[in-house]
mmCIF file with all atom_site columns, C-alpha atoms in Angstrom:
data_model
loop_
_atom_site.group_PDB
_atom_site.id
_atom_site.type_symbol
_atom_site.label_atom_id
_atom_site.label_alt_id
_atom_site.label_comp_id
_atom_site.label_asym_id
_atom_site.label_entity_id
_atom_site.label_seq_id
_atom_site.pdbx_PDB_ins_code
_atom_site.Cartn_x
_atom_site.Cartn_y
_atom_site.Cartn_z
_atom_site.occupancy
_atom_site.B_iso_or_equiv
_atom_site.pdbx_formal_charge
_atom_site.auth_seq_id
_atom_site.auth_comp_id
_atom_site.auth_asym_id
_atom_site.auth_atom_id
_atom_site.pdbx_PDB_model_num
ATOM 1   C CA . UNK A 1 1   ? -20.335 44.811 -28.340 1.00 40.00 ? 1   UNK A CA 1
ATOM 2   C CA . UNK A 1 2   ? -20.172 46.838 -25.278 1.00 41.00 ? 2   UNK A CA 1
ATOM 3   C CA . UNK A 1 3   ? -18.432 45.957 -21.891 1.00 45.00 ? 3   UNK A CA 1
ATOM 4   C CA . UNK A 1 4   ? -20.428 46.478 -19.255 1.00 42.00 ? 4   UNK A CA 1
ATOM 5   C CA . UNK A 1 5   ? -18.631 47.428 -16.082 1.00 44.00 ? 5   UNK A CA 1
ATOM 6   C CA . UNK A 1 6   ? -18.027 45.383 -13.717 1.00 40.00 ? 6   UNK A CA 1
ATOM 7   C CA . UNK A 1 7   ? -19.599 45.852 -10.115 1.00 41.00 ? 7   UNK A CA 1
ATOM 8   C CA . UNK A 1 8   ? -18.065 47.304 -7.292  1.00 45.00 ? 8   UNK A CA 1
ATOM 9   C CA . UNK A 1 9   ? -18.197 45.434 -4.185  1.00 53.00 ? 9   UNK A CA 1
ATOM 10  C CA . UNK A 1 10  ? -20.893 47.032 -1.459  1.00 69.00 ? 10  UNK A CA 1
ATOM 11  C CA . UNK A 1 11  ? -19.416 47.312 1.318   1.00 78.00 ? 11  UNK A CA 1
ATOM 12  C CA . UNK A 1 12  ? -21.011 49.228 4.501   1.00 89.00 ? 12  UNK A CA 1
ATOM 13  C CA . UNK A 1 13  ? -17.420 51.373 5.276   1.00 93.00 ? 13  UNK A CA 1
ATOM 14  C CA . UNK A 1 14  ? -15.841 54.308 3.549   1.00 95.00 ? 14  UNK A CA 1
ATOM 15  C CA . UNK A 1 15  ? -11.720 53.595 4.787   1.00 95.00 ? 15  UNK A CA 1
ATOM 16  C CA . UNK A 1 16  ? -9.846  57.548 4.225   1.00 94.00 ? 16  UNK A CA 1
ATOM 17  C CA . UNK A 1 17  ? -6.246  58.177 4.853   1.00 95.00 ? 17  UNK A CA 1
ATOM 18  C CA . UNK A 1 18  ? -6.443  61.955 6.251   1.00 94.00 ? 18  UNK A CA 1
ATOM 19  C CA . UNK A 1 19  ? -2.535  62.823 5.946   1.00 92.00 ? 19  UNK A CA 1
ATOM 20  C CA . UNK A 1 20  ? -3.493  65.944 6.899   1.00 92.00 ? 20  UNK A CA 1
ATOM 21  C CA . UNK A 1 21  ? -4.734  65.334 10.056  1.00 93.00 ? 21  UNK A CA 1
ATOM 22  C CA . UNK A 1 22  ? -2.494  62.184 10.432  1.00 95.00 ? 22  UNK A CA 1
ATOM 23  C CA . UNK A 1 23  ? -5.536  59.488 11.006  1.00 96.00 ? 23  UNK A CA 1
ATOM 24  C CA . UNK A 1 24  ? -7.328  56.876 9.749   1.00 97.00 ? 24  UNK A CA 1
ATOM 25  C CA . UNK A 1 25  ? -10.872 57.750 9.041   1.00 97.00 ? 25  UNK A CA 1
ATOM 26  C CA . UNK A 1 26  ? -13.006 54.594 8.903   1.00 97.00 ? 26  UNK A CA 1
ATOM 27  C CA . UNK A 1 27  ? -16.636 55.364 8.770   1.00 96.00 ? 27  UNK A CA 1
ATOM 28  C CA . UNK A 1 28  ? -19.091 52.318 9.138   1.00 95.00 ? 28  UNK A CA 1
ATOM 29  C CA . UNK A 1 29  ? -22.923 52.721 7.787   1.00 94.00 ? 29  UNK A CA 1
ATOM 30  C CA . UNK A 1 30  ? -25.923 50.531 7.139   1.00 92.00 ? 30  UNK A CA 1
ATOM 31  C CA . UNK A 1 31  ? -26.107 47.172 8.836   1.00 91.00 ? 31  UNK A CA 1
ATOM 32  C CA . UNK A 1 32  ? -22.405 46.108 9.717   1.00 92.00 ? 32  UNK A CA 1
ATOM 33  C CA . UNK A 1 33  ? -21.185 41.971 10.551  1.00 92.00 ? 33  UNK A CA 1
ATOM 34  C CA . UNK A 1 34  ? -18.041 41.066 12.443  1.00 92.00 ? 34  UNK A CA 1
ATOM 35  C CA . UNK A 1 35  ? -16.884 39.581 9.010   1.00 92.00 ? 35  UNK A CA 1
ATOM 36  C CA . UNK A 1 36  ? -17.044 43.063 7.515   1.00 94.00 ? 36  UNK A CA 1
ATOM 37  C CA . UNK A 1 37  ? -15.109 44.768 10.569  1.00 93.00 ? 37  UNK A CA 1
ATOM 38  C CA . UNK A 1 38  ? -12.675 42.224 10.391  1.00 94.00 ? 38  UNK A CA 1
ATOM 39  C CA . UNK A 1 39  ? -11.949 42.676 6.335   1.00 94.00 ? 39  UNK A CA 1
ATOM 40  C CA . UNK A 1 40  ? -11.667 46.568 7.005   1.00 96.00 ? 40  UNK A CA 1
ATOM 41  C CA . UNK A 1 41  ? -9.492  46.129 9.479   1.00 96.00 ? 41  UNK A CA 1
ATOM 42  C CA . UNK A 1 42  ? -7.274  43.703 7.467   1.00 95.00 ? 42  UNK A CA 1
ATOM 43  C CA . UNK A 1 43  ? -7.903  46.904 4.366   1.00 95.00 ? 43  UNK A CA 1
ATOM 44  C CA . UNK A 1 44  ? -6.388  49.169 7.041   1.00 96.00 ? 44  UNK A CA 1
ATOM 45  C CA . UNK A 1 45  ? -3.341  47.561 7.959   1.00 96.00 ? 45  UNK A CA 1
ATOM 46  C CA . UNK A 1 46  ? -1.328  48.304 4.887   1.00 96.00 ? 46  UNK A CA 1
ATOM 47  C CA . UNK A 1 47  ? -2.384  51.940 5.156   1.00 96.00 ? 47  UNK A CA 1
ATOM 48  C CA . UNK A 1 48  ? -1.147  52.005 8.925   1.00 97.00 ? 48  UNK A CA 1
ATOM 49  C CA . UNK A 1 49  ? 2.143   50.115 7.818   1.00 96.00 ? 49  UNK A CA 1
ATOM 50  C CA . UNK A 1 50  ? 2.949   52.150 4.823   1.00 96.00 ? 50  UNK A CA 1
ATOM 51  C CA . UNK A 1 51  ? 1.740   55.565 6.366   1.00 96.00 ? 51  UNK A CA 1
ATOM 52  C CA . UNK A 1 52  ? 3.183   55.663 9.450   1.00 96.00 ? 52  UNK A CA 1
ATOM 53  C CA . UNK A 1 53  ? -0.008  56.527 11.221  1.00 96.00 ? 53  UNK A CA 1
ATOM 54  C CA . UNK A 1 54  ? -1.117  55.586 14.433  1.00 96.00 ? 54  UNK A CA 1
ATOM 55  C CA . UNK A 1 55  ? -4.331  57.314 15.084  1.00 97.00 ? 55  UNK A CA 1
ATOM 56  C CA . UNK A 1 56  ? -7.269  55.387 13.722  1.00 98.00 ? 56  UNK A CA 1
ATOM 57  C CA . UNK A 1 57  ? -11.059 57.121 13.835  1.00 98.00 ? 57  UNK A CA 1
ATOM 58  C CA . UNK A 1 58  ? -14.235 54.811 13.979  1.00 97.00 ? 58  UNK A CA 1
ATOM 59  C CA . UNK A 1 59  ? -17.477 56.465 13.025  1.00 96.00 ? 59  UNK A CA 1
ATOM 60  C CA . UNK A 1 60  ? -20.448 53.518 14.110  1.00 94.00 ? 60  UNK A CA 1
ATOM 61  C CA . UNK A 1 61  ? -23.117 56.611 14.011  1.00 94.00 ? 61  UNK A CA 1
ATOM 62  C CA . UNK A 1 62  ? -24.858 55.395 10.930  1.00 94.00 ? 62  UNK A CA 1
ATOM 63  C CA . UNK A 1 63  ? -24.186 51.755 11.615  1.00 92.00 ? 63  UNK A CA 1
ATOM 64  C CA . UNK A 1 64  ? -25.908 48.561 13.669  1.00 88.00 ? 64  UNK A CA 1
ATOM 65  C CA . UNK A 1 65  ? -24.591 45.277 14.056  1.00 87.00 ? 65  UNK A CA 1
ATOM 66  C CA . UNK A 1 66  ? -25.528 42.448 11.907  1.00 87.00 ? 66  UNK A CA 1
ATOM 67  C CA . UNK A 1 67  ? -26.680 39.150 13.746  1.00 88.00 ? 67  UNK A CA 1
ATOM 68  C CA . UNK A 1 68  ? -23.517 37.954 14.825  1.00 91.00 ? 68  UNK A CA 1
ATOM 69  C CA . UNK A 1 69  ? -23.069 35.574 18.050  1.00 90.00 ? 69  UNK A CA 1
ATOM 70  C CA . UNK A 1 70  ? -20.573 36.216 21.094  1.00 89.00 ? 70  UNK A CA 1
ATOM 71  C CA . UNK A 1 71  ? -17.903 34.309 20.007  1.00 92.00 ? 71  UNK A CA 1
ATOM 72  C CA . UNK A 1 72  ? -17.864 36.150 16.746  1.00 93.00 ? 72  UNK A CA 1
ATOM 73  C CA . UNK A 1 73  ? -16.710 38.908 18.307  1.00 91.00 ? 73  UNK A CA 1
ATOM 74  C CA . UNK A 1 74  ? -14.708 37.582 20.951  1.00 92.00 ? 74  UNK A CA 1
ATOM 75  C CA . UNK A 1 75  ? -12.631 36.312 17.648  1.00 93.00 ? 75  UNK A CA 1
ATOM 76  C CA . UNK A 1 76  ? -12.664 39.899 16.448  1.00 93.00 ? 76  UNK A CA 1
ATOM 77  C CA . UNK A 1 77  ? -11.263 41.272 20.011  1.00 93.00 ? 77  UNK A CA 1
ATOM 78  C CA . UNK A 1 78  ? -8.494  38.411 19.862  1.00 94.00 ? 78  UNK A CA 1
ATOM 79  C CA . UNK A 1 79  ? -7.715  39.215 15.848  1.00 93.00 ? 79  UNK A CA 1
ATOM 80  C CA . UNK A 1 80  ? -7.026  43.382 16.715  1.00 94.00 ? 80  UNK A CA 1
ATOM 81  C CA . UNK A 1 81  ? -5.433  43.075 20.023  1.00 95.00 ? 81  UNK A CA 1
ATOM 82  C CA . UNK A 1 82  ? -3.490  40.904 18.746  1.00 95.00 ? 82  UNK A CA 1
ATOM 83  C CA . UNK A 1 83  ? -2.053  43.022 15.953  1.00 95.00 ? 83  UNK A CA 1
ATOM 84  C CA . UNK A 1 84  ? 1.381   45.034 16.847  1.00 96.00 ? 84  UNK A CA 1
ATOM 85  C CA . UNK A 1 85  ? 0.259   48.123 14.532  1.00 96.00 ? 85  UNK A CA 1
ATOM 86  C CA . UNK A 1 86  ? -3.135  48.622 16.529  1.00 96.00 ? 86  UNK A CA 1
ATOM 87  C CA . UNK A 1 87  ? -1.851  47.684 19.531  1.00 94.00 ? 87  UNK A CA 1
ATOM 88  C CA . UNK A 1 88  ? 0.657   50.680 18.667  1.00 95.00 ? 88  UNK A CA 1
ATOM 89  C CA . UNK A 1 89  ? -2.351  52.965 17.598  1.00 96.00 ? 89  UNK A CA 1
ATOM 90  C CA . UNK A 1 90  ? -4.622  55.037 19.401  1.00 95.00 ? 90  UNK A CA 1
ATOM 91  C CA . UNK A 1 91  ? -8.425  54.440 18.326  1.00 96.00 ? 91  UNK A CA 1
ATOM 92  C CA . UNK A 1 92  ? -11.336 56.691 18.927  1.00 97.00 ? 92  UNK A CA 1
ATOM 93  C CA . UNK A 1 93  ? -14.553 54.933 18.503  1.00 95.00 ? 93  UNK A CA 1
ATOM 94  C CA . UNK A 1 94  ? -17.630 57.669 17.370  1.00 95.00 ? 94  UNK A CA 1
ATOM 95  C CA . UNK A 1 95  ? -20.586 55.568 18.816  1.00 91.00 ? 95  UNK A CA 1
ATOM 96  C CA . UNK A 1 96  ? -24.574 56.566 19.863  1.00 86.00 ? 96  UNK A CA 1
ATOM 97  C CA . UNK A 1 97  ? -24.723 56.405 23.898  1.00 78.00 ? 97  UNK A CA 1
ATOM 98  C CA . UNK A 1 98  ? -26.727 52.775 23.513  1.00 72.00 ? 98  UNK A CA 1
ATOM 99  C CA . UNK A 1 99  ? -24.675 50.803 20.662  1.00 66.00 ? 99  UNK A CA 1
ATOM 100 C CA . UNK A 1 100 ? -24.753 46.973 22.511  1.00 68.00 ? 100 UNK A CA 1
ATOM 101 C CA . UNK A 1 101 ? -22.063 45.585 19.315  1.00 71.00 ? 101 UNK A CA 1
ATOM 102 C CA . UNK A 1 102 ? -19.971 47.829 19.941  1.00 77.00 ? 102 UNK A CA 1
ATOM 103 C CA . UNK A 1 103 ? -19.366 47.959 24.064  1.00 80.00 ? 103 UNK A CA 1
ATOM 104 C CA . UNK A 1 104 ? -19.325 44.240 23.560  1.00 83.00 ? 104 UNK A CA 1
ATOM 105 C CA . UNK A 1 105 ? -16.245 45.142 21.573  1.00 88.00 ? 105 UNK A CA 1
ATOM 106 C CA . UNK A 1 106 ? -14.797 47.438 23.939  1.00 89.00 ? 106 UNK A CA 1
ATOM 107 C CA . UNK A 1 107 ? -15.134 45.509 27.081  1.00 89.00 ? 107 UNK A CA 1
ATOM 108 C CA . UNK A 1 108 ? -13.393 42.421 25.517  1.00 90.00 ? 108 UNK A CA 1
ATOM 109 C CA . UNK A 1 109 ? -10.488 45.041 23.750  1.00 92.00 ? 109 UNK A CA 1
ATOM 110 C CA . UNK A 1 110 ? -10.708 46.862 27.064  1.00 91.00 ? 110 UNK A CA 1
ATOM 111 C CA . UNK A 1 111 ? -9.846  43.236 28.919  1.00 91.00 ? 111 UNK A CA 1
ATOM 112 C CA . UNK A 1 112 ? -6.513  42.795 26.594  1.00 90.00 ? 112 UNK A CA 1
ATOM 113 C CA . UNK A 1 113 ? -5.835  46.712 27.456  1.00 90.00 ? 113 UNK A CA 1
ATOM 114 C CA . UNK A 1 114 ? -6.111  47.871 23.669  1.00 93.00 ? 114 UNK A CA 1
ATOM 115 C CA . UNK A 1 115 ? -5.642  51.554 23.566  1.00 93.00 ? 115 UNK A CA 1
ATOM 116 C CA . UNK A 1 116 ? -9.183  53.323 23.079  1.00 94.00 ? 116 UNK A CA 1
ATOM 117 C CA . UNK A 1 117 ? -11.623 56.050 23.867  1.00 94.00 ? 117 UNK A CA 1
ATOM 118 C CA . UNK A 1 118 ? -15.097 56.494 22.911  1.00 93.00 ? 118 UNK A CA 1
ATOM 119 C CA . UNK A 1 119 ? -16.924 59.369 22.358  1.00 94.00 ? 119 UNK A CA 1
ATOM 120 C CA . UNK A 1 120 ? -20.151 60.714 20.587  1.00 92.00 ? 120 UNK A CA 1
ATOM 121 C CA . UNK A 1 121 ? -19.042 63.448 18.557  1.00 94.00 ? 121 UNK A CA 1
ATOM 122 C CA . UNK A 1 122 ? -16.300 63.182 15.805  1.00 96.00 ? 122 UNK A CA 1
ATOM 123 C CA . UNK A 1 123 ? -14.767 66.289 16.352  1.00 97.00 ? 123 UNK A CA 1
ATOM 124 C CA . UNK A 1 124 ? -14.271 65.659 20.339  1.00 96.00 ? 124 UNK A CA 1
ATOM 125 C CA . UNK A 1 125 ? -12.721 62.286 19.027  1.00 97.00 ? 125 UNK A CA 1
ATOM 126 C CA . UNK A 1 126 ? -10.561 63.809 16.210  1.00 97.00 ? 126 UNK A CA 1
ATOM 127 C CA . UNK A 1 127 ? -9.332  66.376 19.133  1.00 96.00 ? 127 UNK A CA 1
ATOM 128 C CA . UNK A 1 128 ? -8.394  63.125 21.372  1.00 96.00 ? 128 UNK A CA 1
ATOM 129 C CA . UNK A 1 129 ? -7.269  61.454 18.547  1.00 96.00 ? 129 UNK A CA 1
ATOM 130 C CA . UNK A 1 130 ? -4.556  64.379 17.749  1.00 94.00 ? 130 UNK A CA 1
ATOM 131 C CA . UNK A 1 131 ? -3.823  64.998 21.452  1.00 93.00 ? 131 UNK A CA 1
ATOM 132 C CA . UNK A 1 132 ? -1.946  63.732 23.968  1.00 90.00 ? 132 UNK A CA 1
ATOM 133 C CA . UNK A 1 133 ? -4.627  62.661 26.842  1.00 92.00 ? 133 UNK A CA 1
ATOM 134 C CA . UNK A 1 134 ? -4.663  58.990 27.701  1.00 89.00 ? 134 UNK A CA 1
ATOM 135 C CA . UNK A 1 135 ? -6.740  56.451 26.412  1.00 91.00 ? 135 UNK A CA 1
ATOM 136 C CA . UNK A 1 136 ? -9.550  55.593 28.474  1.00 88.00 ? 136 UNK A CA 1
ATOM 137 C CA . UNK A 1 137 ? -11.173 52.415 27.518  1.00 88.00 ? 137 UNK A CA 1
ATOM 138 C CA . UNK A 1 138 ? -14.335 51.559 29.456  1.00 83.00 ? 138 UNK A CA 1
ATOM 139 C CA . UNK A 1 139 ? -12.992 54.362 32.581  1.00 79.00 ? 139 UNK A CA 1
ATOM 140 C CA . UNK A 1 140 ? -14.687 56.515 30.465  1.00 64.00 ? 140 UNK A CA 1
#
């Protein structure tokens, strides 16, 4: 008989190591939970730790938040800033102007001063990413 293959597991993120540009390229799409942030992020940190890089991208463009309460996230916010390696990162979030999940995100990072920026264009957030401006959080 045949083996049928097995099924991959959908998830609504693409995670790319770009050596080249020396970043983490994690692009979100589709309808996107706190759970599912939380298990990329936890996908990421062996990348960061092995790599050596400390520049993560976050693409939300094709992305909106599941139904997910406050505290949800506020566990989110306390699970990253907690974390030495993105604490020792700088993160560019790609975002549309009006993206509610999200800046509930950044104001409680923001509060624990995680290093950030947000922008809405990759390639101005790649050029922060790769430079050496400070981050900005919500003084944006």
């Amino acid at each position: 008989h045949c083996l049928q293959p097995t099924r991959t597991r959908l998830v609504p993120y693409a995670l790319h190591l770009d050596i080249d540009r020396g970043l983490l390229d994690l692009r979100y799409r589709g309808v996107v939970s706190v759970a599912q942030r939380l298990l990329a992020a936890n996908e990421a940190l062996p990348l960061l730790r092995t790599s050596g890089v400390r520049r993560i991208l976050i693409d939300l463009m094709q992305a909106t938040a599941g139904q997910d309460g406050v505290d949800d996230f506020r566990a989110f916010a306390a699970r990253i800033t907690r974390e030495p390696i993105f604490r020792a990162s700088r993160t560019a979030f790609v975002a549309p102007p009006v993206n509610g999940a999200n800046r509930l995100i950044e104001v409680l990072i923001d509060a624990h001063h995680y290093p950030f920026s947000r922008f809405d264009d990759r390639d101005t957030a790649i050029a922060w990413l790769c430079g050496n401006e400070p981050a900005l959080g919500l003084n944006d």
